[in-house]
Coordinates of N, CA and C in Angstrom, one line a residue:
M1 N 23.1 -3.6 -124.9 CA 24.0 -3.5 -124.0 C 22.7 -3.3 -122.9
I2 N 22.2 -1.9 -123.3 CA 21.0 -1.5 -122.4 C 20.6 -2.0 -122.2
L3 N 19.3 -3.2 -123.6 CA 18.6 -4.0 -122.5 C 19.3 -5.3 -121.8
S4 N 20.1 -5.5 -122.3 CA 21.2 -6.4 -121.3 C 20.6 -5.3 -119.9
L5 N 22.1 -4.4 -119.4 CA 21.2 -4.2 -118.2 C 20.1 -3.8 -117.4
A6 N 18.7 -2.9 -117.9 CA 17.7 -3.2 -118.0 C 17.1 -4.3 -117.1
L7 N 17.8 -6.1 -118.3 CA 16.9 -6.5 -117.9 C 17.9 -7.0 -116.4
V8 N 18.9 -6.9 -116.4 CA 19.4 -7.3 -115.2 C 18.8 -6.4 -114.4
C9 N 18.6 -5.4 -114.1 CA 17.8 -4.5 -112.8 C 16.4 -5.2 -112.4
V10 N 15.7 -5.8 -113.7 CA 14.4 -5.9 -113.1 C 14.6 -7.2 -112.1
C11 N 15.2 -7.9 -113.3 CA 15.5 -9.1 -112.0 C 16.5 -9.4 -110.8
A12 N 17.4 -7.9 -110.7 CA 17.8 -8.4 -109.0 C 16.6 -6.9 -108.1
L13 N 15.7 -6.1 -108.9 CA 14.1 -6.7 -108.4 C 13.8 -7.6 -107.8
C14 N 13.2 -8.2 -108.8 CA 12.3 -9.3 -108.8 C 13.1 -10.3 -108.0
A15 N 14.4 -10.2 -107.0 CA 14.6 -11.2 -106.8 C 14.9 -10.2 -105.1
C16 N 14.4 -9.3 -104.7 CA 14.5 -8.7 -103.8 C 13.0 -8.2 -103.1
S17 N 12.2 -8.3 -103.8 CA 10.6 -8.4 -103.1 C 10.9 -9.4 -102.7
S18 N 9.5 -9.0 -101.9 CA 9.1 -10.4 -101.0 C 7.6 -10.2 -101.0
S19 N 7.1 -12.2 -101.3 CA 5.5 -12.4 -100.7 C 5.2 -12.2 -99.4
D20 N 6.3 -11.8 -98.5 CA 5.8 -12.0 -97.2 C 5.0 -10.5 -97.3
D21 N 4.7 -10.2 -96.9 CA 4.4 -8.6 -95.9 C 4.9 -9.1 -94.5
E22 N 5.5 -7.2 -94.3 CA 6.0 -7.2 -92.6 C 5.4 -7.4 -91.9
E23 N 3.7 -7.1 -92.3 CA 2.7 -7.2 -90.6 C 2.6 -9.0 -90.9
S24 N 3.0 -9.5 -91.8 CA 2.6 -11.0 -91.9 C 3.5 -11.8 -91.7
R25 N 5.3 -11.3 -91.0 CA 5.8 -12.5 -90.1 C 5.7 -12.0 -88.8
D26 N 6.0 -13.4 -87.8 CA 6.1 -13.5 -86.4 C 7.6 -12.7 -86.2
M27 N 6.9 -11.5 -85.3 CA 8.4 -10.1 -85.4 C 8.4 -10.6 -83.3
S28 N 7.1 -11.0 -82.7 CA 7.3 -11.3 -81.3 C 7.6 -12.7 -81.0
K29 N 8.3 -12.7 -79.6 CA 8.4 -13.5 -78.5 C 7.2 -14.2 -77.9
P30 N 7.1 -15.5 -77.5 CA 5.9 -15.6 -76.7 C 5.4 -15.4 -75.5
V31 N 4.4 -15.9 -74.4 CA 5.0 -15.6 -73.4 C 4.0 -16.6 -72.8
I32 N 5.5 -16.8 -71.7 CA 4.7 -17.7 -70.7 C 4.0 -17.0 -69.6
S33 N 3.0 -16.8 -68.9 CA 2.1 -16.7 -68.3 C 1.2 -17.6 -67.5
D34 N 1.1 -16.9 -66.2 CA 0.0 -17.6 -64.9 C -1.5 -17.0 -64.8
Q35 N -2.0 -16.1 -65.4 CA -2.8 -16.2 -65.6 C -4.1 -17.7 -66.3
G36 N -5.1 -16.5 -65.4 CA -6.2 -17.7 -65.1 C -6.1 -19.2 -65.0
I37 N -5.0 -19.4 -64.2 CA -4.6 -20.7 -63.5 C -3.6 -20.2 -61.9
T38 N -4.0 -21.4 -61.4 CA -3.1 -21.9 -60.8 C -1.3 -22.0 -61.7
A39 N -0.4 -21.1 -61.7 CA 0.6 -21.2 -61.5 C 2.1 -22.0 -61.1
N40 N 2.6 -23.5 -60.9 CA 3.6 -23.6 -60.2 C 4.5 -24.8 -61.3
P41 N 6.0 -24.8 -60.9 CA 6.3 -23.8 -59.8 C 6.4 -22.5 -59.6
V42 N 7.0 -21.9 -58.7 CA 6.4 -20.6 -57.9 C 8.0 -20.6 -57.1
D43 N 8.5 -19.0 -57.5 CA 9.8 -19.1 -56.8 C 10.1 -19.4 -54.5
C44 N 11.1 -19.8 -55.0 CA 10.9 -20.3 -53.5 C 10.0 -20.9 -53.1
Q45 N 9.7 -22.1 -53.6 CA 8.5 -23.1 -53.5 C 9.3 -24.9 -52.6
T46 N 8.9 -25.8 -51.7 CA 8.8 -26.6 -51.6 C 9.2 -27.8 -51.7
Y47 N 10.0 -28.5 -52.3 CA 9.1 -29.8 -52.4 C 10.3 -31.0 -51.8
K48 N 9.5 -32.1 -51.7 CA 10.6 -33.5 -50.7 C 10.5 -34.2 -52.1
R49 N 11.9 -34.9 -51.4 CA 12.4 -36.0 -52.1 C 11.2 -36.8 -52.3
G50 N 11.4 -37.5 -54.0 CA 10.0 -38.4 -54.2 C 9.1 -37.7 -54.5
E51 N 8.3 -36.7 -54.5 CA 7.1 -35.8 -54.8 C 7.7 -35.7 -55.9
N52 N 6.2 -35.5 -56.8 CA 6.1 -35.2 -57.8 C 5.8 -33.4 -58.2
I53 N 6.9 -32.5 -59.2 CA 6.2 -31.3 -59.4 C 5.3 -31.3 -60.2
A54 N 4.2 -30.8 -59.9 CA 2.7 -30.5 -60.8 C 3.0 -29.0 -62.2
F55 N 4.2 -29.2 -62.8 CA 4.1 -27.9 -63.5 C 2.7 -27.1 -64.0
N56 N 2.4 -26.2 -64.2 CA 1.5 -25.5 -64.7 C 1.6 -24.1 -65.6
Y57 N 1.4 -24.5 -66.5 CA 1.8 -23.0 -67.1 C 1.3 -22.7 -68.3
V58 N 0.8 -21.0 -68.6 CA -0.6 -20.5 -69.7 C 1.0 -20.5 -71.1
F59 N 1.0 -20.4 -72.4 CA 2.0 -20.5 -73.6 C 1.5 -19.4 -73.8
T60 N 1.3 -18.4 -74.8 CA 0.8 -17.6 -75.3 C 2.0 -16.9 -76.8
D61 N 1.3 -17.0 -77.9 CA 2.2 -15.9 -78.9 C 0.9 -15.5 -80.0
D62 N 1.1 -14.6 -80.9 CA 0.7 -13.9 -81.6 C 0.1 -14.7 -83.2
T63 N 1.6 -15.7 -83.1 CA 1.2 -16.3 -84.6 C 0.6 -18.1 -84.3
E64 N 2.2 -18.5 -83.2 CA 2.0 -19.6 -83.1 C 2.4 -20.6 -82.4
L65 N 2.7 -21.3 -81.6 CA 3.9 -21.7 -80.8 C 3.8 -22.9 -81.9
G66 N 5.5 -23.4 -80.8 CA 6.0 -24.4 -81.4 C 6.2 -25.4 -80.7
S67 N 7.2 -25.2 -79.6 CA 7.3 -26.3 -78.7 C 8.0 -26.1 -76.8
Y68 N 8.3 -27.0 -76.1 CA 9.1 -25.6 -74.7 C 9.8 -26.9 -74.4
N69 N 10.7 -26.7 -73.3 CA 11.6 -27.4 -72.4 C 11.9 -26.5 -71.4
I70 N 11.2 -27.8 -70.5 CA 11.8 -27.8 -69.3 C 13.2 -28.4 -68.2
E71 N 14.2 -27.2 -67.9 CA 15.2 -28.0 -67.3 C 15.0 -27.5 -65.7
I72 N 15.5 -28.8 -65.0 CA 15.7 -28.4 -63.7 C 17.5 -29.1 -63.3
H73 N 18.1 -28.0 -62.8 CA 19.9 -28.2 -62.4 C 19.8 -27.6 -61.1
H74 N 21.0 -28.0 -59.9 CA 21.1 -27.5 -58.9 C 21.5 -26.1 -58.5
N75 N 21.4 -25.5 -57.8 CA 21.7 -24.3 -57.7 C 22.8 -23.8 -56.4
F76 N 23.7 -25.1 -56.0 CA 23.9 -24.9 -55.1 C 25.6 -23.9 -54.8
D77 N 25.8 -23.7 -56.4 CA 26.9 -22.4 -56.3 C 26.4 -21.0 -56.3
H78 N 25.0 -21.0 -56.2 CA 24.5 -19.9 -56.0 C 24.0 -18.7 -57.0
H79 N 24.5 -19.6 -58.2 CA 24.3 -18.5 -59.2 C 22.7 -18.6 -59.7
T80 N 22.8 -17.1 -61.3 CA 21.9 -16.9 -60.7 C 21.4 -16.7 -62.5
H81 N 19.8 -16.5 -63.2 CA 19.2 -16.6 -64.4 C 19.1 -15.3 -64.2
S82 N 18.1 -14.7 -63.4 CA 17.7 -13.1 -63.7 C 17.2 -12.7 -64.3
T83 N 15.3 -13.9 -63.8 CA 14.7 -13.4 -64.7 C 13.0 -13.6 -63.5
S84 N 13.6 -13.3 -62.0 CA 13.0 -13.0 -61.7 C 13.1 -11.1 -59.9
A85 N 12.7 -10.9 -59.4 CA 13.2 -10.1 -58.7 C 12.9 -11.3 -57.2
V86 N 12.5 -12.0 -57.3 CA 12.3 -12.6 -55.8 C 13.8 -13.5 -55.8
E87 N 14.4 -13.1 -54.0 CA 15.4 -13.5 -53.6 C 14.6 -14.8 -52.5
C88 N 14.7 -15.3 -52.6 CA 14.6 -16.7 -52.3 C 16.4 -17.3 -50.8
E89 N 15.4 -18.1 -49.4 CA 17.0 -17.9 -48.8 C 17.3 -18.9 -49.3
A90 N 18.7 -19.0 -49.4 CA 19.2 -20.5 -50.3 C 20.4 -20.7 -48.8
D91 N 20.8 -22.1 -49.0 CA 21.2 -22.9 -48.2 C 22.3 -23.0 -49.0
P92 N 23.1 -22.7 -47.2 CA 24.7 -23.0 -47.8 C 25.4 -23.0 -48.8
Q93 N 26.7 -22.1 -49.7 CA 27.1 -23.4 -50.8 C 27.8 -24.4 -50.4
K94 N 27.5 -25.5 -51.6 CA 28.4 -27.0 -51.5 C 28.4 -27.3 -52.4
Q95 N 29.3 -28.6 -52.1 CA 29.5 -29.3 -54.1 C 28.5 -30.6 -54.2
P96 N 27.9 -30.7 -55.0 CA 27.3 -31.3 -55.3 C 27.9 -33.1 -55.0
V97 N 26.6 -34.1 -55.1 CA 27.5 -35.5 -55.0 C 26.6 -36.7 -55.7
A98 N 24.9 -35.9 -55.9 CA 24.4 -36.9 -56.3 C 22.9 -35.7 -57.2
P99 N 23.4 -34.3 -57.6 CA 22.6 -33.3 -58.3 C 21.8 -33.9 -59.2
W100 N 20.4 -33.0 -59.0 CA 19.3 -33.6 -60.2 C 19.7 -32.8 -61.1
V101 N 19.6 -33.4 -62.1 CA 19.5 -32.9 -63.5 C 18.4 -33.5 -64.2
F102 N 17.6 -32.4 -65.5 CA 16.2 -33.0 -65.5 C 16.3 -32.2 -66.5
N103 N 16.1 -32.5 -67.4 CA 15.9 -31.7 -69.3 C 15.0 -32.7 -70.6
Q104 N 14.0 -31.8 -70.6 CA 13.1 -32.5 -71.1 C 12.9 -31.6 -72.5
D105 N 12.4 -31.7 -73.6 CA 11.5 -31.2 -74.5 C 10.3 -31.6 -74.8
Y106 N 8.6 -30.8 -74.8 CA 7.1 -30.8 -74.7 C 7.5 -30.1 -76.3
S107 N 6.2 -31.1 -77.3 CA 6.0 -30.2 -78.6 C 4.8 -29.9 -78.1
V108 N 4.0 -28.5 -78.8 CA 3.0 -27.5 -78.6 C 2.2 -28.1 -80.0
P109 N 0.7 -28.9 -79.8 CA -0.4 -29.3 -80.6 C -0.5 -28.2 -81.3
A110 N -0.1 -28.1 -83.5 CA 0.3 -27.9 -84.6 C -1.2 -26.7 -84.4
G111 N -0.6 -25.8 -84.5 CA -1.6 -24.4 -84.3 C -2.2 -23.2 -83.6
Q112 N -1.9 -24.1 -82.2 CA -2.6 -23.4 -81.2 C -1.9 -22.0 -81.0
H113 N -2.7 -20.7 -80.5 CA -2.7 -19.7 -80.0 C -1.9 -19.2 -78.2
T114 N -2.7 -20.2 -77.8 CA -3.0 -20.3 -76.3 C -2.8 -22.0 -75.9
Y115 N -2.3 -22.2 -74.9 CA -1.4 -24.1 -74.6 C -1.0 -24.0 -73.3
T116 N -2.3 -24.8 -72.3 CA -2.1 -24.7 -71.1 C -1.0 -25.9 -71.1
A117 N 0.6 -25.8 -70.8 CA 1.1 -27.0 -70.1 C 0.9 -27.9 -68.8
R118 N 0.8 -28.3 -69.1 CA 0.9 -29.3 -67.6 C 1.6 -30.7 -67.8
V119 N 2.5 -30.9 -66.3 CA 3.5 -31.9 -66.6 C 3.6 -32.4 -64.8
D120 N 3.7 -33.7 -65.1 CA 3.8 -34.0 -63.1 C 4.9 -34.6 -63.8
I121 N 6.2 -33.7 -62.8 CA 7.8 -34.6 -62.8 C 7.9 -35.0 -61.8
P122 N 8.1 -36.3 -61.0 CA 8.8 -37.1 -60.6 C 10.1 -36.9 -60.4
I123 N 10.1 -36.7 -58.7 CA 11.8 -35.8 -58.0 C 12.7 -37.2 -57.7
P124 N 13.2 -37.4 -58.2 CA 13.8 -39.0 -58.0 C 14.4 -38.7 -55.7
A125 N 14.1 -39.9 -55.1 CA 14.3 -40.0 -53.8 C 15.8 -39.5 -54.0
S126 N 16.1 -40.3 -54.4 CA 18.3 -40.5 -53.9 C 18.9 -38.9 -54.3
V127 N 18.2 -37.4 -54.9 CA 18.8 -36.9 -55.4 C 19.7 -35.9 -54.2
D128 N 20.4 -35.6 -54.2 CA 20.6 -34.0 -53.1 C 20.5 -33.1 -52.9
A129 N 19.3 -33.2 -51.4 CA 19.0 -32.0 -51.0 C 18.5 -30.1 -51.3
G130 N 18.3 -29.4 -51.3 CA 19.2 -28.3 -51.4 C 18.3 -27.7 -52.3
D131 N 19.6 -26.2 -53.0 CA 18.1 -25.0 -53.4 C 18.8 -26.0 -55.7
Y132 N 17.8 -25.5 -56.0 CA 17.7 -26.3 -57.8 C 17.2 -24.8 -58.4
H133 N 17.2 -24.8 -59.6 CA 16.8 -23.8 -60.9 C 15.8 -24.3 -61.4
F134 N 14.3 -24.2 -61.5 CA 13.4 -25.0 -62.5 C 12.9 -23.8 -64.2
M135 N 13.4 -24.1 -64.7 CA 13.6 -23.4 -66.1 C 12.1 -24.0 -66.6
V136 N 11.7 -23.3 -67.5 CA 11.1 -23.2 -69.2 C 11.4 -22.8 -70.1
R137 N 11.9 -22.8 -71.0 CA 11.5 -22.1 -72.6 C 10.3 -22.0 -73.0
V138 N 9.4 -21.2 -73.7 CA 8.7 -22.0 -74.9 C 9.5 -20.8 -76.1
T139 N 9.0 -22.1 -78.1 CA 9.6 -20.8 -78.7 C 8.8 -21.2 -79.7
D140 N 8.4 -20.4 -79.7 CA 7.0 -20.3 -81.4 C 7.6 -20.8 -82.6
K141 N 6.9 -21.3 -83.5 CA 7.8 -21.8 -84.6 C 8.1 -20.8 -85.7
A142 N 7.8 -18.9 -85.4 CA 9.2 -18.3 -86.2 C 10.8 -18.9 -85.8
G143 N 10.7 -19.3 -83.9 CA 12.0 -19.3 -83.6 C 12.1 -18.3 -82.2
W144 N 11.2 -17.1 -81.9 CA 11.6 -16.9 -80.8 C 11.3 -17.2 -79.3
Q145 N 12.0 -16.9 -78.6 CA 11.9 -18.1 -77.4 C 12.1 -17.4 -76.1
E146 N 11.1 -17.6 -74.9 CA 11.3 -16.9 -74.0 C 11.2 -17.9 -72.7
L147 N 11.9 -16.7 -71.6 CA 12.5 -18.1 -70.9 C 11.9 -17.1 -69.2
K148 N 11.3 -18.2 -68.0 CA 11.1 -18.2 -67.4 C 12.0 -19.2 -66.0
A149 N 13.5 -18.6 -64.8 CA 13.4 -19.8 -64.0 C 12.8 -19.1 -62.9
V150 N 12.5 -20.2 -62.0 CA 12.6 -20.0 -60.3 C 13.3 -20.6 -59.7
A151 N 13.8 -20.2 -59.0 CA 13.7 -20.9 -57.4 C 13.2 -21.8 -56.4
I152 N 13.5 -23.5 -56.7 CA 12.9 -24.0 -55.8 C 14.1 -24.8 -55.1
K153 N 13.7 -25.6 -53.9 CA 14.6 -26.2 -52.7 C 14.0 -27.7 -52.9
I154 N 14.9 -28.3 -53.0 CA 14.0 -30.3 -52.2 C 14.3 -30.3 -50.7
V155 N 14.7 -30.8 -50.3 CA 13.6 -30.9 -49.0 C 14.2 -32.6 -48.8
E156 N 14.3 -33.5 -47.6 CA 15.2 -34.8 -47.2 C 13.0 -35.0 -47.7

């Protein structure tokens, strides 16, 4: 009986121990930065329908980057994502007729701690002009995520 109890205790201790050291686990979010580059887009930037948005930001992570997502959607109702203290002049609220919605995932090459993301995003010529949110989410290999949202405007 004592031998069985000792064997159960040893098995339980082995099951609870981990080969992962607390220091080796990724416990921090990646970073979206404009360091060393001209970041684009930034708050309050204006683009014309039919032009490109030349996305340019630097992503960093202490362990390894994974992927990123770019989302663009209208802000005709003046909602917020609260990642910037900058307030841009907004058009009057309106109902969307042909709003632009863009949502695309991109991968980061394996093993990267720093990655400069550059993507040319064409703005359709037929979308509603007005206020939009441009959002980028970067996710590291461990699943931590950081969000940056900026307010942009699409004009005629």
